[in-house]
Amino acid sequence: MVRSRSFANIGRRVNRFRDRLTRISSVPYKGNSSYGDEYVGENILADLTEQILDYKPNRIFVSHPADVNVDHKTLYLFLQVALSDLEGRMVKPKIYPYLVHCVGWPKPEHYHPELELHPPDKFNGSRINWQHLDLNADELDKKYRAILFYTSQTQSSAFYLFSFARRNELFSDYPELELKPQSILEGKDIVYSDASQMYKEAEYPIDPKQVEAIEDKGSVSYAVAGNYFIVRLDKPKKLSNRFGVMLYIFGYSKSTPFAQMPKMRIITMGKSCKVFSSKNRLINPGVLIDFGRNSLIIKIPLKLLGQPDYTLTALKAYHGNLPIDVEVFRKVKIK
C-alpha cells in the first residue's frame, strides 16, 4: 500500500533516526506495511494516523506523558497530533494514558495480586486525574499470563513487570488548558491559567542529600497576552543565578502541516537564554525573560511558534546541572 506523505518537509532534507545498537534507520520487517520507511517523525505520524482511521477506535490506551521513558512520552505526543489531524473524519475516541516507568514505583515488586495499584507519591497535589479500573480474578490471571509471553523482557525484568499484575488498572492525564488572549495594558495584571504542580523526576537515583538541599516544588502556569505565549514558573524559595529551565514547546495548527511547525526548545540559566528550533539555534528570536526573586517568566512570540491552535508544552527545572523538578507535557489550547 502506498501512503501519502503530504505533511513531509517537501524539498528539505530530514535527518532520520539511526538506532545506536542495531544501526538500523528504517523499518526492517518485510511483512510490515511500513517496510523500508525511514525512522523519521513524519512516517511515525503517518502510520499512526492511518491505523487509527482504519480501525476507528472509541478508546485508545497509550503510554503516559509523565513516563520517564522518552519513547513513551513521545508516543503520547504523536497521538495528540494524529487525533487533531483526524478531527471531523471520525468520532474522537476517549484516551486512557497508563504509566509504566516511574523510578521506585510500584512497590513492592514481584507478583502481588492481592494488592492494589496506587499512583506514585510524587504526583500528590498535582492536577492529574486518576481513574481506577478493578479487575476480577479471571482478568487478573489473564494479565499475569500475558506478561509471561514477553520473554525478552521477563528474562531481565520479571519482578518489575509482575508488580503491575494487581487488583486494578490505573489511567490518568492532565486536563487540557484553554487560554484566551489578553491585552497588555499598563497597570493591569496578566491572568494566568490554574497553576499545575511540578514534581521530582529522575531516570536514575539521585543522592538524597543533593535533592534535600535544593528541592522545593514549584508550579507552572500559562497565559497568552500581547501576541506572546507566556510560561510562568513560581518557586517558594529564592531563585539563584544557577537556576535554569529546559522548556519544550511544540505548536499545532490546522492550517500548517505539523512537520512544518516550529519545534522549540528554550534553555535558560539565570537571566541568559538560548533558543533552538529543532536543532538550529536562533539568533535574536524575540524571546523575553523576566527573572525575579521567586519566579521566572518566559515570553515567546506566537509568530515564532507558528501561530498555533494549541501547544504541547513541558518544562524541566535545574539547579546547576542537577534536574530537580519537571512539569509534564500538557496540551494548552489558544482560543
Short mmCIF file of C-alpha atoms in Angstrom, two decimals:
data_model
loop_
_atom_site.label_atom_id
_atom_site.label_comp_id
_atom_site.label_asym_id
_atom_site.label_seq_id
_atom_site.Cartn_x
_atom_site.Cartn_y
_atom_site.Cartn_z
CA MET A 1 0.00 0.00 0.00
CA VAL A 2 1.30 3.49 -0.87
CA ARG A 3 0.55 6.17 1.67
CA SER A 4 0.55 9.92 1.20
CA ARG A 5 3.29 11.88 2.97
CA SER A 6 1.65 15.25 2.24
CA PHE A 7 2.82 16.77 5.52
CA ALA A 8 6.50 15.89 4.96
CA ASN A 9 9.06 18.67 4.54
CA ILE A 10 9.00 18.94 0.75
CA GLY A 11 12.38 19.86 -0.70
CA ARG A 12 14.16 19.79 2.65
CA ARG A 13 16.42 17.03 3.97
CA VAL A 14 15.03 15.28 7.04
CA ASN A 15 17.52 13.72 9.46
CA ARG A 16 16.43 10.15 10.05
CA PHE A 17 16.99 8.37 13.35
CA ARG A 18 19.55 5.57 13.48
CA ASP A 19 19.43 3.14 16.39
CA ARG A 20 22.76 3.17 18.20
CA LEU A 21 22.65 -0.58 18.91
CA THR A 22 21.22 -2.10 15.72
CA ARG A 23 22.46 0.69 13.40
CA ILE A 24 19.12 0.40 11.60
CA SER A 25 17.46 3.58 10.28
CA SER A 26 14.39 2.18 8.50
CA VAL A 27 11.71 -0.45 9.15
CA PRO A 28 13.42 -3.84 8.53
CA TYR A 29 10.37 -6.13 8.68
CA LYS A 30 9.30 -7.27 5.20
CA GLY A 31 5.87 -8.35 6.34
CA ASN A 32 5.11 -4.89 7.71
CA SER A 33 3.15 -2.33 5.67
CA SER A 34 5.81 0.24 6.61
CA TYR A 35 8.72 -1.87 5.36
CA GLY A 36 11.57 0.35 4.19
CA ASP A 37 10.16 3.56 5.66
CA GLU A 38 12.81 5.72 7.28
CA TYR A 39 12.78 6.40 11.01
CA VAL A 40 11.53 9.99 10.86
CA GLY A 41 8.69 11.65 12.73
CA GLU A 42 6.61 12.21 9.58
CA ASN A 43 6.47 8.46 8.90
CA ILE A 44 5.55 7.64 12.50
CA LEU A 45 2.71 10.15 12.39
CA ALA A 46 1.51 8.86 9.00
CA ASP A 47 1.46 5.23 10.20
CA LEU A 48 -0.34 6.11 13.43
CA THR A 49 -2.91 8.27 11.64
CA GLU A 50 -3.56 5.56 9.06
CA GLN A 51 -4.08 2.84 11.68
CA ILE A 52 -6.46 4.97 13.75
CA LEU A 53 -8.52 5.99 10.71
CA ASP A 54 -8.68 2.37 9.50
CA TYR A 55 -9.76 0.96 12.88
CA LYS A 56 -11.77 3.95 14.17
CA PRO A 57 -11.43 3.02 17.86
CA ASN A 58 -13.68 4.53 20.52
CA ARG A 59 -11.00 4.02 23.20
CA ILE A 60 -7.23 4.33 22.91
CA PHE A 61 -4.81 3.16 25.60
CA VAL A 62 -1.46 4.91 25.30
CA SER A 63 1.71 5.40 27.34
CA HIS A 64 1.71 8.31 29.76
CA PRO A 65 3.15 11.80 29.07
CA ALA A 66 4.81 11.70 32.54
CA ASP A 67 6.60 8.41 31.86
CA VAL A 68 10.37 8.80 32.30
CA ASN A 69 10.89 6.68 29.17
CA VAL A 70 11.28 9.20 26.33
CA ASP A 71 9.74 6.86 23.73
CA HIS A 72 6.63 6.54 25.89
CA LYS A 73 6.23 10.31 26.23
CA THR A 74 6.74 10.75 22.51
CA LEU A 75 4.04 8.26 21.54
CA TYR A 76 1.54 10.25 23.62
CA LEU A 77 2.51 13.44 21.74
CA PHE A 78 2.23 11.77 18.32
CA LEU A 79 -1.24 10.52 19.29
CA GLN A 80 -2.39 14.04 20.17
CA VAL A 81 -1.26 15.30 16.76
CA ALA A 82 -2.77 12.36 14.87
CA LEU A 83 -6.16 12.83 16.53
CA SER A 84 -6.07 16.56 15.75
CA ASP A 85 -5.40 15.79 12.09
CA LEU A 86 -8.37 13.40 12.09
CA GLU A 87 -10.89 15.83 13.59
CA GLY A 88 -14.08 15.79 11.51
CA ARG A 89 -13.18 12.45 9.89
CA MET A 90 -14.14 10.22 12.82
CA VAL A 91 -15.66 10.38 16.29
CA LYS A 92 -12.99 11.40 18.76
CA PRO A 93 -12.05 8.41 20.94
CA LYS A 94 -11.52 8.51 24.69
CA ILE A 95 -7.86 8.43 25.69
CA TYR A 96 -6.55 6.36 28.62
CA PRO A 97 -2.84 7.04 29.34
CA TYR A 98 -1.17 4.44 31.54
CA LEU A 99 2.08 4.84 33.46
CA VAL A 100 4.90 2.28 33.20
CA HIS A 101 8.29 3.78 34.00
CA CYS A 102 8.43 5.76 37.22
CA VAL A 103 11.50 5.47 39.46
CA GLY A 104 10.78 3.45 42.62
CA TRP A 105 7.23 2.50 41.56
CA PRO A 106 5.30 0.31 42.03
CA LYS A 107 6.32 -1.17 45.36
CA PRO A 108 6.69 -3.90 46.45
CA GLU A 109 7.99 -5.61 43.35
CA HIS A 110 7.06 -9.14 42.22
CA TYR A 111 3.63 -10.73 41.83
CA HIS A 112 1.14 -9.46 44.44
CA PRO A 113 -2.37 -9.97 43.01
CA GLU A 114 -3.92 -9.24 46.40
CA LEU A 115 -2.55 -5.66 46.42
CA GLU A 116 -3.97 -2.52 44.82
CA LEU A 117 -2.01 -0.34 42.41
CA HIS A 118 -1.76 3.24 43.75
CA PRO A 119 -0.49 6.39 41.97
CA PRO A 120 3.16 7.30 42.66
CA ASP A 121 3.60 9.59 45.65
CA LYS A 122 5.40 12.20 43.59
CA PHE A 123 2.12 13.13 41.87
CA ASN A 124 0.42 14.04 45.15
CA GLY A 125 -1.01 17.53 44.80
CA SER A 126 -0.83 17.56 41.01
CA ARG A 127 -3.84 18.13 38.74
CA ILE A 128 -3.58 14.69 37.16
CA ASN A 129 -6.94 12.92 37.15
CA TRP A 130 -6.54 9.27 38.19
CA GLN A 131 -9.05 6.62 37.10
CA HIS A 132 -9.24 3.15 38.67
CA LEU A 133 -10.50 0.04 36.91
CA ASP A 134 -10.99 -3.00 39.14
CA LEU A 135 -10.07 -6.42 37.73
CA ASN A 136 -11.80 -9.67 38.57
CA ALA A 137 -9.81 -12.85 39.26
CA ASP A 138 -10.06 -14.10 35.67
CA GLU A 139 -8.91 -10.77 34.18
CA LEU A 140 -6.02 -10.60 36.62
CA ASP A 141 -4.90 -14.12 35.73
CA LYS A 142 -5.02 -13.30 32.01
CA LYS A 143 -2.88 -10.23 32.55
CA TYR A 144 -0.32 -12.26 34.50
CA ARG A 145 -0.13 -14.88 31.75
CA ALA A 146 0.09 -12.17 29.08
CA ILE A 147 3.13 -10.69 30.83
CA LEU A 148 4.77 -14.14 30.70
CA PHE A 149 4.61 -14.04 26.88
CA TYR A 150 7.13 -11.16 26.81
CA THR A 151 10.11 -13.45 27.31
CA SER A 152 12.62 -10.86 26.05
CA GLN A 153 11.52 -8.56 28.87
CA THR A 154 10.77 -11.02 31.67
CA GLN A 155 14.25 -12.54 31.36
CA SER A 156 15.71 -9.32 32.77
CA SER A 157 12.78 -7.54 34.48
CA ALA A 158 10.34 -10.22 35.63
CA PHE A 159 9.94 -8.96 39.21
CA TYR A 160 9.30 -5.43 37.96
CA LEU A 161 6.76 -6.44 35.30
CA PHE A 162 4.85 -8.83 37.56
CA SER A 163 4.32 -5.97 40.03
CA PHE A 164 1.79 -4.50 37.56
CA ALA A 165 -0.47 -7.57 37.80
CA ARG A 166 -2.63 -6.30 40.66
CA ARG A 167 -6.27 -5.85 41.56
CA ASN A 168 -6.78 -2.77 39.41
CA GLU A 169 -5.55 -0.70 36.47
CA LEU A 170 -4.64 2.99 36.67
CA PHE A 171 -5.15 5.61 33.96
CA SER A 172 -4.55 9.34 34.17
CA ASP A 173 -3.91 12.57 32.32
CA TYR A 174 -3.76 16.30 32.89
CA PRO A 175 -6.90 18.17 31.77
CA GLU A 176 -6.46 20.40 28.72
CA LEU A 177 -5.89 24.09 29.36
CA GLU A 178 -7.63 26.72 27.24
CA LEU A 179 -6.23 30.25 27.15
CA LYS A 180 -7.97 33.42 25.97
CA PRO A 181 -5.72 36.14 24.52
CA GLN A 182 -5.39 39.20 26.75
CA SER A 183 -4.31 42.75 26.07
CA ILE A 184 -1.26 44.04 27.94
CA LEU A 185 -2.44 47.30 29.49
CA GLU A 186 -0.45 49.50 31.85
CA GLY A 187 -1.30 48.69 35.45
CA LYS A 188 -3.29 45.57 34.51
CA ASP A 189 -2.02 42.19 35.66
CA ILE A 190 -1.88 39.23 33.29
CA VAL A 191 -4.27 36.43 34.23
CA TYR A 192 -2.53 33.04 34.21
CA SER A 193 -4.03 29.58 33.94
CA ASP A 194 -4.51 27.44 37.02
CA ALA A 195 -1.03 26.52 38.16
CA SER A 196 -0.05 22.85 37.92
CA GLN A 197 2.40 21.41 40.42
CA MET A 198 5.84 20.25 39.38
CA TYR A 199 7.26 17.01 40.70
CA LYS A 200 10.65 15.40 41.12
CA GLU A 201 11.68 13.23 38.19
CA ALA A 202 14.79 11.12 37.76
CA GLU A 203 15.84 8.43 35.32
CA TYR A 204 18.32 7.20 37.91
CA PRO A 205 18.56 7.51 41.72
CA ILE A 206 19.82 10.88 42.95
CA ASP A 207 21.73 11.38 46.18
CA PRO A 208 19.02 12.34 48.72
CA LYS A 209 21.36 14.90 50.31
CA GLN A 210 21.70 16.69 46.98
CA VAL A 211 17.95 16.79 46.46
CA GLU A 212 17.21 17.81 50.04
CA ALA A 213 19.46 20.85 49.71
CA ILE A 214 17.67 22.31 46.68
CA GLU A 215 14.28 20.64 46.33
CA ASP A 216 11.25 22.88 46.65
CA LYS A 217 8.35 22.02 44.39
CA GLY A 218 7.20 24.83 42.16
CA SER A 219 4.20 25.42 39.92
CA VAL A 220 3.79 26.27 36.25
CA SER A 221 1.08 28.40 34.66
CA TYR A 222 0.42 29.81 31.19
CA ALA A 223 -1.08 32.87 29.54
CA VAL A 224 -1.46 34.49 26.11
CA ALA A 225 -1.09 38.28 26.08
CA GLY A 226 0.17 40.90 23.66
CA ASN A 227 0.97 38.35 20.91
CA TYR A 228 3.10 36.35 23.35
CA PHE A 229 2.72 32.83 24.68
CA ILE A 230 3.81 33.16 28.31
CA VAL A 231 5.12 30.46 30.63
CA ARG A 232 5.48 31.27 34.32
CA LEU A 233 7.37 29.19 36.89
CA ASP A 234 6.91 30.04 40.57
CA LYS A 235 9.12 28.59 43.32
CA PRO A 236 8.71 29.05 47.08
CA LYS A 237 12.45 29.63 47.60
CA LYS A 238 14.62 32.38 46.15
CA LEU A 239 15.99 31.58 42.70
CA SER A 240 19.77 31.61 42.44
CA ASN A 241 21.76 32.59 39.36
CA ARG A 242 22.48 28.87 38.82
CA PHE A 243 18.77 28.12 38.45
CA GLY A 244 17.65 27.32 34.90
CA VAL A 245 14.98 25.57 32.86
CA MET A 246 14.62 23.49 29.72
CA LEU A 247 11.33 24.39 28.04
CA TYR A 248 9.84 22.41 25.15
CA ILE A 249 7.03 23.90 23.04
CA PHE A 250 5.57 22.09 20.03
CA GLY A 251 2.86 24.05 18.25
CA TYR A 252 -0.05 22.61 16.27
CA SER A 253 -2.08 24.47 13.65
CA LYS A 254 -4.83 23.14 11.40
CA SER A 255 -3.58 25.44 8.63
CA THR A 256 0.04 24.17 8.67
CA PRO A 257 1.31 20.56 8.42
CA PHE A 258 2.83 19.53 11.73
CA ALA A 259 6.15 18.69 10.07
CA GLN A 260 6.49 22.35 9.11
CA MET A 261 5.58 23.76 12.54
CA PRO A 262 8.44 25.01 14.76
CA LYS A 263 9.65 22.59 17.44
CA MET A 264 11.01 24.96 20.07
CA ARG A 265 13.50 24.26 22.85
CA ILE A 266 14.36 27.14 25.18
CA ILE A 267 17.20 26.89 27.70
CA THR A 268 17.67 29.48 30.42
CA MET A 269 20.28 29.90 33.14
CA GLY A 270 19.63 32.85 35.37
CA LYS A 271 18.82 35.75 33.03
CA SER A 272 20.53 34.22 29.98
CA CYS A 273 18.56 32.40 27.31
CA LYS A 274 19.24 30.18 24.27
CA VAL A 275 16.50 29.34 21.76
CA PHE A 276 16.52 26.40 19.35
CA SER A 277 14.11 25.44 16.58
CA SER A 278 14.66 21.70 16.22
CA LYS A 279 18.49 21.55 16.36
CA ASN A 280 19.12 25.02 14.96
CA ARG A 281 19.94 27.86 17.34
CA LEU A 282 18.05 31.06 16.59
CA ILE A 283 19.69 34.48 16.83
CA ASN A 284 17.55 37.34 18.20
CA PRO A 285 14.33 35.28 18.29
CA GLY A 286 12.43 37.86 20.36
CA VAL A 287 12.02 35.67 23.46
CA LEU A 288 11.85 37.75 26.65
CA ILE A 289 12.99 36.61 30.11
CA ASP A 290 11.85 38.08 33.42
CA PHE A 291 13.98 36.54 36.18
CA GLY A 292 12.61 37.51 39.60
CA ARG A 293 13.20 36.56 43.20
CA ASN A 294 10.72 33.66 43.24
CA SER A 295 9.52 33.43 39.66
CA LEU A 296 10.74 33.01 36.11
CA ILE A 297 8.59 34.32 33.25
CA ILE A 298 9.33 33.40 29.63
CA LYS A 299 7.52 35.25 26.82
CA ILE A 300 7.63 33.63 23.38
CA PRO A 301 6.21 35.41 20.30
CA LEU A 302 3.25 33.48 18.91
CA LYS A 303 4.70 34.10 15.45
CA LEU A 304 7.84 32.21 16.48
CA LEU A 305 5.63 29.23 17.42
CA GLY A 306 3.83 29.30 14.06
CA GLN A 307 0.62 30.94 15.37
CA PRO A 308 -0.56 27.63 16.88
CA ASP A 309 -4.08 26.49 17.71
CA TYR A 310 -2.56 24.69 20.68
CA THR A 311 0.84 23.81 22.10
CA LEU A 312 2.27 20.68 23.66
CA THR A 313 4.44 22.12 26.41
CA ALA A 314 6.74 20.72 29.10
CA LEU A 315 9.30 22.29 31.42
CA LYS A 316 12.18 20.85 33.45
CA ALA A 317 13.92 22.90 36.13
CA TYR A 318 17.61 22.65 37.04
CA HIS A 319 19.92 23.91 39.73
CA GLY A 320 23.31 23.91 38.07
CA ASN A 321 23.40 20.61 36.20
CA LEU A 322 21.10 18.74 38.57
CA PRO A 323 17.47 18.26 37.44
CA ILE A 324 15.13 18.95 40.35
CA ASP A 325 11.57 19.36 39.04
CA VAL A 326 9.54 18.61 35.94
CA GLU A 327 6.14 19.65 34.60
CA VAL A 328 4.62 17.00 32.37
CA PHE A 329 3.71 17.64 28.73
CA ARG A 330 0.40 19.48 28.63
CA LYS A 331 -1.95 20.43 25.83
CA VAL A 332 -2.55 24.19 26.00
CA LYS A 333 -5.26 25.43 23.63
CA ILE A 334 -5.30 29.02 22.43
CA LYS A 335 -8.86 30.20 21.88
#
